[in-house]
């Protein structure tokens, strides 16, 4: 089951891509609307109505931010009985086709618990990121790697799939102390659960995406980079200081 957090996405949602995805055997989507003030809910209800129960909508009512919406959705998805649970940005900056590739990794490598999209700008791939966000992203990933004591290339890609097993159960139970960089907090919780960064690193797979594009209409503002750095310090203090 894949969780799709949505906030004022009425105009950006690639409806036909979601419909096509739902025709695949076993495909399940859980949209989480977060108090959108546009027509997001109507658009999502339209997708769910034609899905024969394979797409559902969770409505949070008041806007609580992406972290909280993903947390609620992932908690439900991990408890749903599905073998895998993941989350995926609604703008489909990462195409839905990659979900099948991520699941192939989980099927082929039983020791892996999580597969995360990684935006590595290699020749022969189409990873199109604004230069500024690319460089800020590199600074941020370096800071996150130091805090986590684990070399992660890209913590912030909004395309992640988890195996529903005891090691990942509970990762989304408690509210996050970070706003945008809750992904780093998920890594920190997993490290705490397994006992060390090296044990966690052995069970995480970063998947270099073939295609990724910066979709216009992002809700992340330049000042959020500073919030992200503050939250990295919070995460260090809460999870990693005594680890
Ligand atoms: N539920 C919820 N989702 C949000 C919120 N803000 C952003 N999102 C979702 O987070 C995902 C990524 O947002 P986006 O603005 O594209 O960020 P960017 O790709 O990192 O620039 C999309 O699915 C958004 O709808 C929010 O306040 N609540
Ligand atoms: Mg985006």
Coordinates of N, CA and C and ligand atoms in Angstrom, one line a residue:
X1 N 0.8 -1.2 0.0 CA 0.0 0.0 0.0 C 0.9 1.3 0.0
X2 N 0.6 2.2 -0.9 CA 1.4 3.4 -1.0 C 0.6 4.6 -0.5
X3 N 1.1 5.4 0.4 CA 0.5 6.6 1.0 C 0.9 7.8 0.1
X4 N -0.1 8.6 -0.2 CA 0.2 9.8 -1.0 C -0.3 11.0 -0.2
X5 N 0.6 11.8 0.4 CA 0.2 13.0 1.1 C -0.2 14.1 0.2
X6 N -1.3 14.7 0.4 CA -1.8 15.7 -0.5 C -2.2 17.0 0.2
X7 N -1.7 18.1 -0.2 CA -2.1 19.4 0.4 C -2.3 20.4 -0.8
X8 N -3.5 20.8 -1.0 CA -3.8 21.7 -2.2 C -3.1 21.2 -3.5
X9 N -3.4 20.0 -3.8 CA -2.8 19.4 -5.0 C -3.9 19.3 -6.2
X10 N -5.0 19.9 -6.0 CA -6.1 19.8 -7.0 C -5.7 20.0 -8.4
X11 N -4.8 21.0 -8.6 CA -4.4 21.3 -10.0 C -3.2 20.5 -10.4
X12 N -2.4 19.9 -9.5 CA -1.2 19.3 -9.8 C -1.3 17.8 -10.0
X13 N -2.4 17.2 -9.3 CA -2.5 15.7 -9.3 C -2.6 15.1 -10.7
X14 N -1.6 14.2 -11.0 CA -1.7 13.6 -12.3 C -2.7 12.4 -12.3
X15 N -4.0 12.8 -12.4 CA -5.1 11.8 -12.1 C -5.0 10.6 -13.0
X16 N -4.7 10.8 -14.3 CA -4.7 9.6 -15.2 C -3.6 8.6 -14.8
X17 N -2.5 9.2 -14.4 CA -1.3 8.3 -14.0 C -1.8 7.4 -12.8
X18 N -2.5 8.0 -11.8 CA -2.9 7.3 -10.6 C -3.9 6.2 -11.1
X19 N -4.9 6.6 -12.0 CA -5.9 5.6 -12.4 C -5.2 4.4 -13.1
X20 N -4.2 4.7 -14.0 CA -3.5 3.6 -14.7 C -2.8 2.7 -13.7
X21 N -2.2 3.3 -12.7 CA -1.5 2.5 -11.7 C -2.4 1.6 -11.0
X22 N -3.6 2.1 -10.7 CA -4.6 1.2 -9.9 C -5.1 0.0 -10.7
X23 N -4.9 0.0 -12.0 CA -5.3 -1.1 -12.8 C -4.4 -2.3 -12.6
X24 N -3.2 -2.1 -12.0 CA -2.2 -3.2 -11.9 C -2.7 -4.1 -10.8
X25 N -2.4 -5.4 -10.9 CA -2.8 -6.3 -9.9 C -2.1 -6.0 -8.6
X26 N -2.8 -6.0 -7.5 CA -2.2 -5.7 -6.2 C -2.0 -4.3 -5.8
X27 N -2.2 -3.3 -6.7 CA -1.9 -1.9 -6.5 C -2.9 -1.4 -5.4
X28 N -2.4 -0.7 -4.4 CA -3.3 -0.1 -3.4 C -2.7 1.3 -3.0
X29 N -3.6 2.3 -3.0 CA -3.2 3.7 -2.7 C -4.0 4.2 -1.5
X30 N -3.3 4.9 -0.6 CA -4.0 5.6 0.5 C -3.7 7.1 0.4
X31 N -4.6 7.9 -0.1 CA -4.4 9.3 -0.2 C -4.7 9.9 1.2
X32 N -3.8 10.8 1.6 CA -4.1 11.5 2.9 C -4.2 13.0 2.6
X33 N -5.5 13.5 2.7 CA -5.7 14.9 2.5 C -5.5 15.6 3.8
X34 N -4.9 16.8 3.7 CA -4.5 17.4 5.0 C -5.1 18.8 5.1
X35 N -6.4 18.8 5.1 CA -7.1 20.1 5.2 C -6.9 21.0 4.0
X36 N -6.9 20.5 2.8 CA -6.7 21.3 1.6 C -7.9 22.3 1.5
X37 N -7.5 23.5 1.0 CA -8.6 24.5 0.8 C -9.0 24.6 -0.7
X38 N -8.4 23.8 -1.5 CA -8.9 23.8 -2.9 C -9.8 22.6 -3.2
X39 N -9.8 22.1 -4.4 CA -10.7 21.0 -4.8 C -10.0 19.6 -4.7
X40 N -8.9 19.6 -3.9 CA -8.2 18.3 -3.8 C -9.1 17.1 -3.4
X41 N -9.9 17.4 -2.4 CA -10.8 16.3 -1.8 C -11.7 15.7 -2.9
X42 N -12.3 16.6 -3.7 CA -13.2 16.1 -4.8 C -12.4 15.3 -5.8
X43 N -11.2 15.8 -6.2 CA -10.4 15.1 -7.2 C -10.0 13.7 -6.6
X44 N -9.7 13.7 -5.3 CA -9.3 12.4 -4.7 C -10.5 11.4 -4.6
X45 N -11.6 12.0 -4.3 CA -12.8 11.1 -4.2 C -13.1 10.6 -5.5
X46 N -12.9 11.3 -6.6 CA -13.2 10.8 -8.0 C -12.3 9.7 -8.3
X47 N -11.0 9.7 -7.9 CA -10.1 8.6 -8.1 C -10.5 7.4 -7.3
X48 N -10.9 7.6 -6.1 CA -11.2 6.5 -5.2 C -12.5 5.8 -5.7
X49 N -13.5 6.6 -6.2 CA -14.8 6.1 -6.6 C -14.6 5.1 -7.7
X50 N -13.7 5.3 -8.6 CA -13.6 4.3 -9.7 C -12.6 3.2 -9.4
X51 N -12.2 3.0 -8.2 CA -11.1 2.1 -7.9 C -11.4 0.8 -7.3
X52 N -12.7 0.5 -7.1 CA -13.2 -0.7 -6.5 C -12.5 -1.0 -5.2
X53 N -12.3 0.0 -4.4 CA -11.8 -0.2 -3.0 C -10.2 -0.2 -3.0
X54 N -9.6 -0.1 -4.1 CA -8.1 -0.2 -4.1 C -7.5 1.2 -3.8
X55 N -8.2 2.2 -3.9 CA -7.7 3.6 -3.4 C -8.7 4.1 -2.3
X56 N -8.1 4.5 -1.2 CA -8.9 5.1 -0.2 C -8.4 6.5 0.2
X57 N -9.3 7.2 0.9 CA -8.9 8.6 1.3 C -9.0 8.7 2.8
X58 N -8.0 9.2 3.4 CA -8.0 9.6 4.8 C -8.0 11.1 4.9
X59 N -8.9 11.6 5.6 CA -9.0 13.1 5.7 C -8.6 13.6 7.0
X60 N -7.6 14.4 7.1 CA -7.1 14.9 8.4 C -7.8 16.1 8.9
X61 N -8.6 16.7 8.1 CA -9.4 17.9 8.6 C -8.5 19.1 8.6
X62 N -7.8 19.3 9.7 CA -6.9 20.6 9.8 C -5.5 20.3 9.3
X63 N -4.9 21.3 8.6 CA -3.6 21.1 8.0 C -2.5 20.9 9.1
X64 N -1.8 19.8 9.1 CA -0.9 19.5 10.1 C 0.5 19.2 9.5
X65 N 0.7 19.4 8.2 CA 2.0 19.3 7.6 C 2.2 17.9 7.0
X66 N 3.2 17.8 6.1 CA 3.5 16.5 5.4 C 3.9 15.4 6.4
X67 N 4.7 15.8 7.3 CA 5.2 14.7 8.2 C 4.1 14.0 9.0
X68 N 3.2 14.8 9.5 CA 2.1 14.2 10.2 C 1.1 13.4 9.3
X69 N 0.9 13.9 8.1 CA 0.0 13.2 7.2 C 0.7 11.9 6.8
X70 N 1.9 11.9 6.5 CA 2.6 10.6 6.1 C 2.6 9.7 7.3
X71 N 2.8 10.2 8.5 CA 2.9 9.4 9.7 C 1.6 8.6 9.9
X72 N 0.5 9.4 9.8 CA -0.9 8.7 9.9 C -1.1 7.7 8.9
X73 N -0.8 8.0 7.6 CA -1.0 7.1 6.5 C -0.1 5.9 6.7
X74 N 1.1 6.1 7.0 CA 2.1 4.9 7.1 C 1.7 4.0 8.3
X75 N 1.3 4.6 9.4 CA 0.9 3.8 10.5 C -0.3 2.9 10.1
X76 N -1.2 3.4 9.4 CA -2.4 2.6 8.9 C -1.9 1.6 7.9
X77 N -1.0 2.0 7.0 CA -0.6 1.1 5.9 C 0.2 -0.1 6.5
X78 N 1.1 0.2 7.5 CA 1.9 -0.9 8.0 C 1.0 -1.9 8.8
X79 N -0.1 -1.4 9.3 CA -1.0 -2.3 10.1 C -2.0 -3.0 9.2
X80 N -2.1 -2.6 7.9 CA -3.2 -3.0 7.0 C -3.1 -4.5 6.6
X81 N -2.0 -5.1 6.9 CA -1.8 -6.5 6.4 C -1.1 -6.6 5.1
X82 N -0.9 -5.5 4.4 CA -0.1 -5.5 3.2 C 1.3 -5.8 3.5
X83 N 2.0 -6.5 2.5 CA 3.4 -6.9 2.8 C 4.4 -5.7 2.7
X84 N 4.0 -4.7 2.0 CA 4.8 -3.5 1.8 C 4.0 -2.2 2.1
X85 N 4.7 -1.2 2.6 CA 4.0 0.1 2.8 C 5.0 1.1 2.4
X86 N 4.6 2.2 1.7 CA 5.5 3.2 1.3 C 4.8 4.5 1.2
X87 N 5.6 5.6 0.9 CA 5.0 6.9 0.6 C 5.6 7.5 -0.7
X88 N 4.8 8.3 -1.3 CA 5.1 8.8 -2.7 C 4.6 10.2 -2.9
X89 N 5.4 11.2 -3.3 CA 4.9 12.5 -3.5 C 3.8 12.6 -4.5
X90 N 2.8 13.4 -4.2 CA 1.6 13.4 -5.1 C 1.9 14.0 -6.5
X91 N 3.0 14.8 -6.6 CA 3.3 15.5 -7.9 C 3.9 14.5 -8.9
X92 N 4.2 13.3 -8.4 CA 4.8 12.2 -9.2 C 6.1 12.7 -9.9
X93 N 6.9 13.5 -9.1 CA 8.3 13.8 -9.4 C 9.0 12.5 -9.7
X94 N 8.8 11.5 -8.9 CA 9.2 10.1 -9.2 C 8.0 9.4 -9.8
X95 N 8.2 8.8 -11.0 CA 7.1 8.1 -11.6 C 6.6 6.9 -10.8
X96 N 5.3 6.6 -10.9 CA 4.7 5.5 -10.2 C 5.3 4.2 -10.6
X97 N 5.8 4.1 -11.9 CA 6.4 2.9 -12.4 C 7.5 2.4 -11.6
X98 N 8.2 3.3 -10.8 CA 9.3 2.8 -10.0 C 8.9 2.0 -8.8
X99 N 7.7 2.0 -8.4 CA 7.2 1.2 -7.3 C 7.5 -0.3 -7.6
X100 N 7.2 -0.7 -8.8 CA 7.5 -2.1 -9.2 C 9.0 -2.4 -9.1
X101 N 9.8 -1.5 -9.4 CA 11.3 -1.7 -9.4 C 11.7 -1.8 -7.9
X102 N 11.1 -1.0 -7.0 CA 11.5 -1.0 -5.6 C 11.1 -2.4 -5.0
X103 N 9.9 -2.8 -5.4 CA 9.4 -4.1 -4.9 C 10.3 -5.3 -5.4
X104 N 10.8 -5.2 -6.6 CA 11.7 -6.2 -7.1 C 12.9 -6.3 -6.2
X105 N 13.4 -5.2 -5.8 CA 14.6 -5.2 -4.9 C 14.2 -5.9 -3.6
X106 N 13.1 -5.6 -3.0 CA 12.7 -6.2 -1.7 C 12.4 -7.7 -1.9
X107 N 11.9 -8.1 -3.1 CA 11.7 -9.5 -3.4 C 13.0 -10.3 -3.5
X108 N 14.0 -9.6 -4.2 CA 15.2 -10.3 -4.5 C 16.2 -10.3 -3.3
X109 N 16.1 -9.4 -2.4 CA 17.0 -9.2 -1.3 C 16.3 -9.3 0.0
X110 N 16.1 -10.5 0.6 CA 15.3 -10.6 1.8 C 15.9 -9.8 3.0
X111 N 17.2 -9.5 3.0 CA 17.8 -8.8 4.1 C 17.4 -7.3 4.1
X112 N 16.9 -6.8 3.0 CA 16.6 -5.4 2.9 C 15.2 -5.1 3.4
X113 N 15.1 -4.1 4.3 CA 13.8 -3.7 4.9 C 13.2 -2.4 4.2
X114 N 14.1 -1.6 3.6 CA 13.6 -0.3 3.0 C 14.3 0.0 1.7
X115 N 13.5 0.4 0.7 CA 14.1 0.9 -0.5 C 13.7 2.4 -0.7
X116 N 14.7 3.2 -0.9 CA 14.5 4.7 -1.0 C 15.0 5.2 -2.4
X117 N 14.2 6.0 -3.0 CA 14.7 6.7 -4.2 C 15.8 7.6 -4.0
X118 N 16.8 7.6 -4.9 CA 17.9 8.5 -4.7 C 18.2 9.3 -6.0
X119 N 18.2 10.6 -5.9 CA 18.4 11.4 -7.1 C 19.8 11.7 -7.4
X120 N 20.5 10.8 -8.1 CA 21.9 10.9 -8.5 C 21.9 11.3 -9.9
X121 N 22.6 12.4 -10.2 CA 22.6 12.9 -11.5 C 23.7 12.3 -12.4
X122 N 23.4 11.1 -12.8 CA 24.4 10.3 -13.6 C 24.1 10.5 -15.1
X123 N 25.1 10.4 -16.0 CA 24.9 10.5 -17.4 C 24.0 9.4 -17.8
X124 N 23.1 9.6 -18.8 CA 22.2 8.6 -19.2 C 20.9 8.5 -18.5
X125 N 20.8 9.3 -17.4 CA 19.5 9.4 -16.7 C 18.9 10.8 -16.8
X126 N 17.7 10.9 -16.5 CA 17.0 12.2 -16.5 C 16.6 12.6 -15.1
X127 N 17.6 13.1 -14.4 CA 17.4 13.6 -13.1 C 17.5 15.1 -13.1
X128 N 16.4 15.8 -13.2 CA 16.4 17.3 -13.4 C 16.0 18.0 -12.2
X129 N 17.0 18.6 -11.5 CA 16.7 19.3 -10.3 C 17.3 20.7 -10.5
X130 N 16.6 21.7 -9.9 CA 17.1 23.1 -9.9 C 18.5 23.1 -9.2
X131 N 19.4 23.9 -9.8 CA 20.8 23.8 -9.3 C 20.8 24.2 -7.8
X132 N 20.1 25.2 -7.4 CA 20.1 25.6 -6.0 C 19.6 24.5 -5.1
X133 N 18.5 23.8 -5.5 CA 18.0 22.7 -4.6 C 19.0 21.5 -4.6
X134 N 19.7 21.3 -5.8 CA 20.7 20.3 -5.8 C 21.8 20.5 -4.8
X135 N 22.3 21.8 -4.8 CA 23.5 22.0 -4.0 C 23.1 22.1 -2.5
X136 N 21.9 22.7 -2.2 CA 21.4 22.7 -0.8 C 21.2 21.3 -0.4
X137 N 20.7 20.5 -1.3 CA 20.4 19.0 -1.0 C 21.7 18.3 -0.7
X138 N 22.8 18.6 -1.4 CA 24.1 18.0 -1.1 C 24.6 18.4 0.3
X139 N 24.4 19.7 0.7 CA 24.9 20.1 2.0 C 24.0 19.4 3.0
X140 N 22.7 19.3 2.8 CA 21.9 18.7 3.8 C 22.2 17.2 4.0
X141 N 22.4 16.5 2.8 CA 22.6 15.1 2.9 C 23.9 14.8 3.7
X142 N 24.9 15.7 3.5 CA 26.2 15.5 4.2 C 26.0 15.7 5.7
X143 N 25.2 16.7 6.1 CA 24.9 17.0 7.5 C 24.1 15.8 8.1
X144 N 23.1 15.3 7.3 CA 22.3 14.2 7.8 C 23.2 12.9 7.9
X145 N 24.1 12.7 7.0 CA 25.0 11.5 7.1 C 25.9 11.6 8.3
X146 N 26.4 12.8 8.7 CA 27.2 12.9 9.9 C 26.4 12.6 11.1
X147 N 25.2 13.1 11.2 CA 24.3 12.9 12.4 C 23.9 11.5 12.5
X148 N 23.6 10.8 11.4 CA 23.2 9.4 11.4 C 24.3 8.4 11.5
X149 N 25.5 8.9 11.2 CA 26.7 8.1 11.1 C 26.5 7.0 10.1
X150 N 26.0 7.4 9.0 CA 25.6 6.4 7.9 C 25.6 7.2 6.6
X151 N 26.4 6.8 5.6 CA 26.5 7.6 4.4 C 25.3 7.4 3.5
X152 N 24.4 8.4 3.6 CA 23.1 8.4 2.8 C 23.3 9.4 1.7
X153 N 23.1 9.1 0.5 CA 23.2 10.1 -0.6 C 22.1 11.1 -0.6
X154 N 20.8 10.5 -0.5 CA 19.7 11.4 -0.6 C 18.6 11.0 0.4
X155 N 18.5 11.8 1.5 CA 17.5 11.4 2.5 C 16.1 11.9 2.1
X156 N 16.0 12.9 1.2 CA 14.8 13.7 1.1 C 13.9 13.3 -0.1
X157 N 14.3 12.3 -0.9 CA 13.4 12.0 -2.0 C 12.1 11.5 -1.5
X158 N 11.0 11.9 -2.1 CA 9.7 11.6 -1.6 C 9.2 10.3 -2.2
X159 N 10.0 9.3 -2.3 CA 9.6 8.0 -2.9 C 10.3 6.9 -2.0
X160 N 9.6 6.3 -1.1 CA 10.2 5.3 -0.2 C 9.2 4.1 0.0
X161 N 9.8 2.9 0.1 CA 9.0 1.7 0.3 C 9.6 0.9 1.4
X162 N 8.8 0.4 2.4 CA 9.2 -0.3 3.5 C 8.6 -1.7 3.5
X163 N 9.3 -2.7 3.9 CA 8.8 -4.0 4.1 C 8.0 -4.0 5.5
X164 N 6.8 -4.6 5.5 CA 6.0 -4.6 6.7 C 6.5 -5.8 7.6
X165 N 7.5 -5.5 8.4 CA 8.0 -6.6 9.3 C 8.2 -6.0 10.7
X166 N 8.5 -6.8 11.7 CA 8.7 -6.3 13.1 C 9.7 -5.1 13.1
X167 N 10.8 -5.2 12.3 CA 11.8 -4.2 12.4 C 11.3 -2.8 11.9
X168 N 10.3 -2.8 11.1 CA 9.8 -1.5 10.6 C 8.5 -1.1 11.4
X169 N 7.9 -2.1 12.1 CA 6.6 -1.8 12.8 C 6.9 -0.7 13.8
X170 N 6.1 0.2 14.0 CA 6.2 1.2 15.1 C 7.1 2.4 14.7
X171 N 7.7 2.4 13.5 CA 8.5 3.6 13.1 C 7.7 4.8 12.9
X172 N 6.4 4.7 12.7 CA 5.5 5.8 12.5 C 4.5 6.1 13.6
X173 N 4.8 5.4 14.7 CA 3.8 5.5 15.8 C 3.8 6.8 16.5
X174 N 4.9 7.4 16.8 CA 5.0 8.6 17.6 C 5.1 9.8 16.6
X175 N 4.5 11.0 17.0 CA 4.6 12.2 16.2 C 6.1 12.5 16.0
X176 N 6.4 13.2 14.9 CA 7.8 13.6 14.6 C 8.1 14.9 15.3
X177 N 9.4 15.1 15.6 CA 9.9 16.4 16.1 C 10.4 17.3 15.0
X178 N 10.4 16.8 13.8 CA 10.9 17.6 12.6 C 9.7 17.8 11.7
X179 N 9.9 18.9 10.9 CA 8.7 19.3 10.0 C 8.9 18.7 8.6
X180 N 10.0 19.1 7.9 CA 10.2 18.6 6.5 C 11.1 17.4 6.5
X181 N 12.0 17.3 7.5 CA 13.0 16.2 7.3 C 12.7 15.0 8.2
X182 N 11.4 14.7 8.3 CA 11.0 13.6 9.1 C 11.6 12.3 8.5
X183 N 12.0 12.3 7.2 CA 12.6 11.1 6.6 C 13.9 10.8 7.4
X184 N 14.7 11.8 7.8 CA 15.9 11.6 8.6 C 15.5 11.0 10.0
X185 N 14.4 11.5 10.5 CA 13.9 11.0 11.8 C 13.5 9.5 11.7
X186 N 13.0 9.1 10.6 CA 12.6 7.7 10.4 C 13.9 6.9 10.4
X187 N 15.0 7.4 9.7 CA 16.3 6.7 9.7 C 16.8 6.5 11.2
X188 N 16.7 7.7 11.9 CA 17.2 7.7 13.3 C 16.4 6.7 14.2
X189 N 15.1 6.6 14.0 CA 14.3 5.6 14.7 C 14.7 4.2 14.4
X190 N 15.0 4.0 13.1 CA 15.3 2.6 12.7 C 16.7 2.2 13.2
X191 N 17.6 3.2 13.3 CA 19.0 3.0 13.8 C 18.8 2.6 15.3
X192 N 18.0 3.4 16.0 CA 17.7 3.1 17.4 C 17.2 1.7 17.6
X193 N 16.3 1.3 16.8 CA 15.6 0.0 16.9 C 16.6 -1.1 16.7
X194 N 17.5 -1.0 15.6 CA 18.4 -2.0 15.3 C 19.7 -2.0 16.2
X195 N 19.9 -0.9 16.9 CA 21.0 -0.8 17.8 C 22.3 -0.1 17.3
X196 N 22.4 0.0 16.0 CA 23.6 0.7 15.5 C 23.4 1.2 14.0
X197 N 24.1 2.2 13.6 CA 24.0 2.7 12.3 C 24.5 1.7 11.3
X198 N 25.5 0.9 11.6 CA 26.0 -0.1 10.6 C 24.9 -1.2 10.4
X199 N 24.2 -1.6 11.5 CA 23.2 -2.6 11.3 C 22.1 -2.1 10.5
X200 N 21.7 -0.8 10.6 CA 20.7 -0.2 9.8 C 21.1 -0.1 8.4
X201 N 22.3 0.4 8.2 CA 22.8 0.6 6.8 C 22.8 -0.7 6.0
X202 N 23.0 -1.8 6.7 CA 23.0 -3.1 5.9 C 21.7 -3.5 5.4
X203 N 20.6 -2.8 5.9 CA 19.2 -3.2 5.6 C 18.5 -2.2 4.8
X204 N 19.2 -1.1 4.3 CA 18.6 -0.1 3.6 C 19.2 -0.1 2.2
X205 N 18.4 0.1 1.1 CA 18.8 0.2 -0.2 C 18.5 1.5 -0.9
X206 N 19.4 2.2 -1.3 CA 19.1 3.5 -2.1 C 19.1 3.1 -3.6
X207 N 18.0 3.4 -4.2 CA 17.7 3.1 -5.6 C 17.9 4.3 -6.4
X208 N 19.0 4.3 -7.3 CA 19.3 5.5 -8.1 C 18.2 5.6 -9.2
X209 N 17.4 6.7 -9.2 CA 16.3 6.8 -10.1 C 16.7 7.1 -11.5
X210 N 16.0 6.5 -12.5 CA 16.3 6.8 -13.9 C 15.7 8.2 -14.3
X211 N 14.6 8.5 -13.7 CA 13.9 9.8 -14.0 C 13.4 10.4 -12.8
X212 N 13.7 11.7 -12.6 CA 13.2 12.5 -11.6 C 13.1 14.0 -12.1
X213 N 12.0 14.6 -11.8 CA 11.9 16.0 -12.2 C 11.3 16.9 -11.1
X214 N 11.8 18.1 -11.1 CA 11.3 19.1 -10.1 C 10.0 19.6 -10.7
X215 N 8.9 19.2 -10.1 CA 7.6 19.7 -10.6 C 7.3 21.1 -10.0
X216 N 6.9 22.0 -10.8 CA 6.6 23.4 -10.4 C 5.5 23.3 -9.3
X217 N 5.4 24.3 -8.4 CA 4.4 24.4 -7.4 C 4.8 23.8 -6.1
X218 N 6.1 23.6 -5.8 CA 6.5 23.1 -4.6 C 6.1 24.0 -3.4
X219 N 5.8 23.3 -2.3 CA 5.4 24.1 -1.1 C 6.6 24.3 -0.1
X220 N 7.8 23.8 -0.5 CA 9.0 24.1 0.3 C 9.6 25.4 -0.1
X221 N 9.8 26.3 0.9 CA 10.4 27.6 0.6 C 11.9 27.7 1.0
X222 N 12.6 28.6 0.4 CA 14.1 28.7 0.7 C 14.4 28.7 2.2
X223 N 13.5 29.4 3.0 CA 13.8 29.5 4.4 C 13.6 28.1 5.1
X224 N 12.9 27.2 4.4 CA 12.8 25.9 5.0 C 14.1 25.2 5.2
X225 N 15.1 25.6 4.4 CA 16.4 25.0 4.5 C 17.0 25.2 6.0
X226 N 16.7 26.4 6.5 CA 17.1 26.7 7.9 C 16.4 25.8 8.9
X227 N 15.1 25.7 8.6 CA 14.2 24.9 9.5 C 14.8 23.4 9.5
X228 N 15.2 23.0 8.3 CA 15.7 21.6 8.1 C 17.0 21.4 8.9
X229 N 17.9 22.5 8.9 CA 19.1 22.3 9.7 C 18.8 22.3 11.2
X230 N 17.8 23.1 11.6 CA 17.4 23.1 13.0 C 16.9 21.7 13.4
X231 N 16.1 21.2 12.5 CA 15.5 19.9 12.8 C 16.5 18.8 12.9
X232 N 17.6 18.9 12.1 CA 18.7 17.9 12.1 C 19.4 17.9 13.5
X233 N 19.5 19.1 14.0 CA 20.1 19.2 15.4 C 19.1 18.6 16.4
X234 N 17.9 18.8 16.3 CA 16.9 18.2 17.2 C 17.0 16.7 17.1
X235 N 17.1 16.2 15.9 CA 17.1 14.7 15.7 C 18.4 14.2 16.4
X236 N 19.5 14.9 16.2 CA 20.7 14.4 16.8 C 20.5 14.4 18.3
X237 N 19.9 15.4 18.9 CA 19.8 15.5 20.3 C 18.8 14.4 20.8
X238 N 17.8 14.2 20.1 CA 16.8 13.2 20.6 C 17.2 11.8 20.4
X239 N 17.8 11.4 19.3 CA 18.1 10.0 19.0 C 19.5 9.6 19.0
X240 N 20.5 10.5 18.6 CA 21.8 10.0 18.2 C 22.9 10.4 19.2
X241 N 22.6 11.3 20.1 CA 23.6 11.9 21.0 C 24.2 10.7 21.9
X242 N 23.3 9.8 22.4 CA 23.9 8.8 23.2 C 24.0 7.4 22.5
X243 N 23.8 7.5 21.2 CA 23.8 6.2 20.4 C 25.2 5.6 20.3
Ligands
LIG1 N1 -0.5 16.1 3.8 C1 0.3 17.1 3.5 N2 1.1 17.0 2.4 C2 1.9 18.0 2.1 C3 1.9 19.2 2.8 N3 2.8 20.0 2.2 C4 3.3 19.3 1.2 N4 2.7 18.1 1.1 C5 2.9 17.0 0.1 O1 4.2 16.6 0.1 C6 4.6 16.2 -1.2 C7 5.8 17.0 -1.7 O2 5.5 18.4 -1.7 P1 6.2 19.4 -2.7 O3 5.6 20.7 -2.4 O4 6.2 18.8 -4.1 O5 7.7 19.4 -2.1 P2 9.1 19.2 -2.9 O6 8.9 18.2 -4.0 O7 10.0 18.7 -1.8 O8 9.4 20.5 -3.4 C8 3.4 16.4 -2.1 O9 2.7 15.2 -2.1 C9 2.6 17.4 -1.3 O10 1.2 17.4 -1.5 C10 1.1 19.4 4.0 O11 1.1 20.4 4.6 N5 0.3 18.3 4.3
LIG2 MG1 7.6 18.1 -5.5

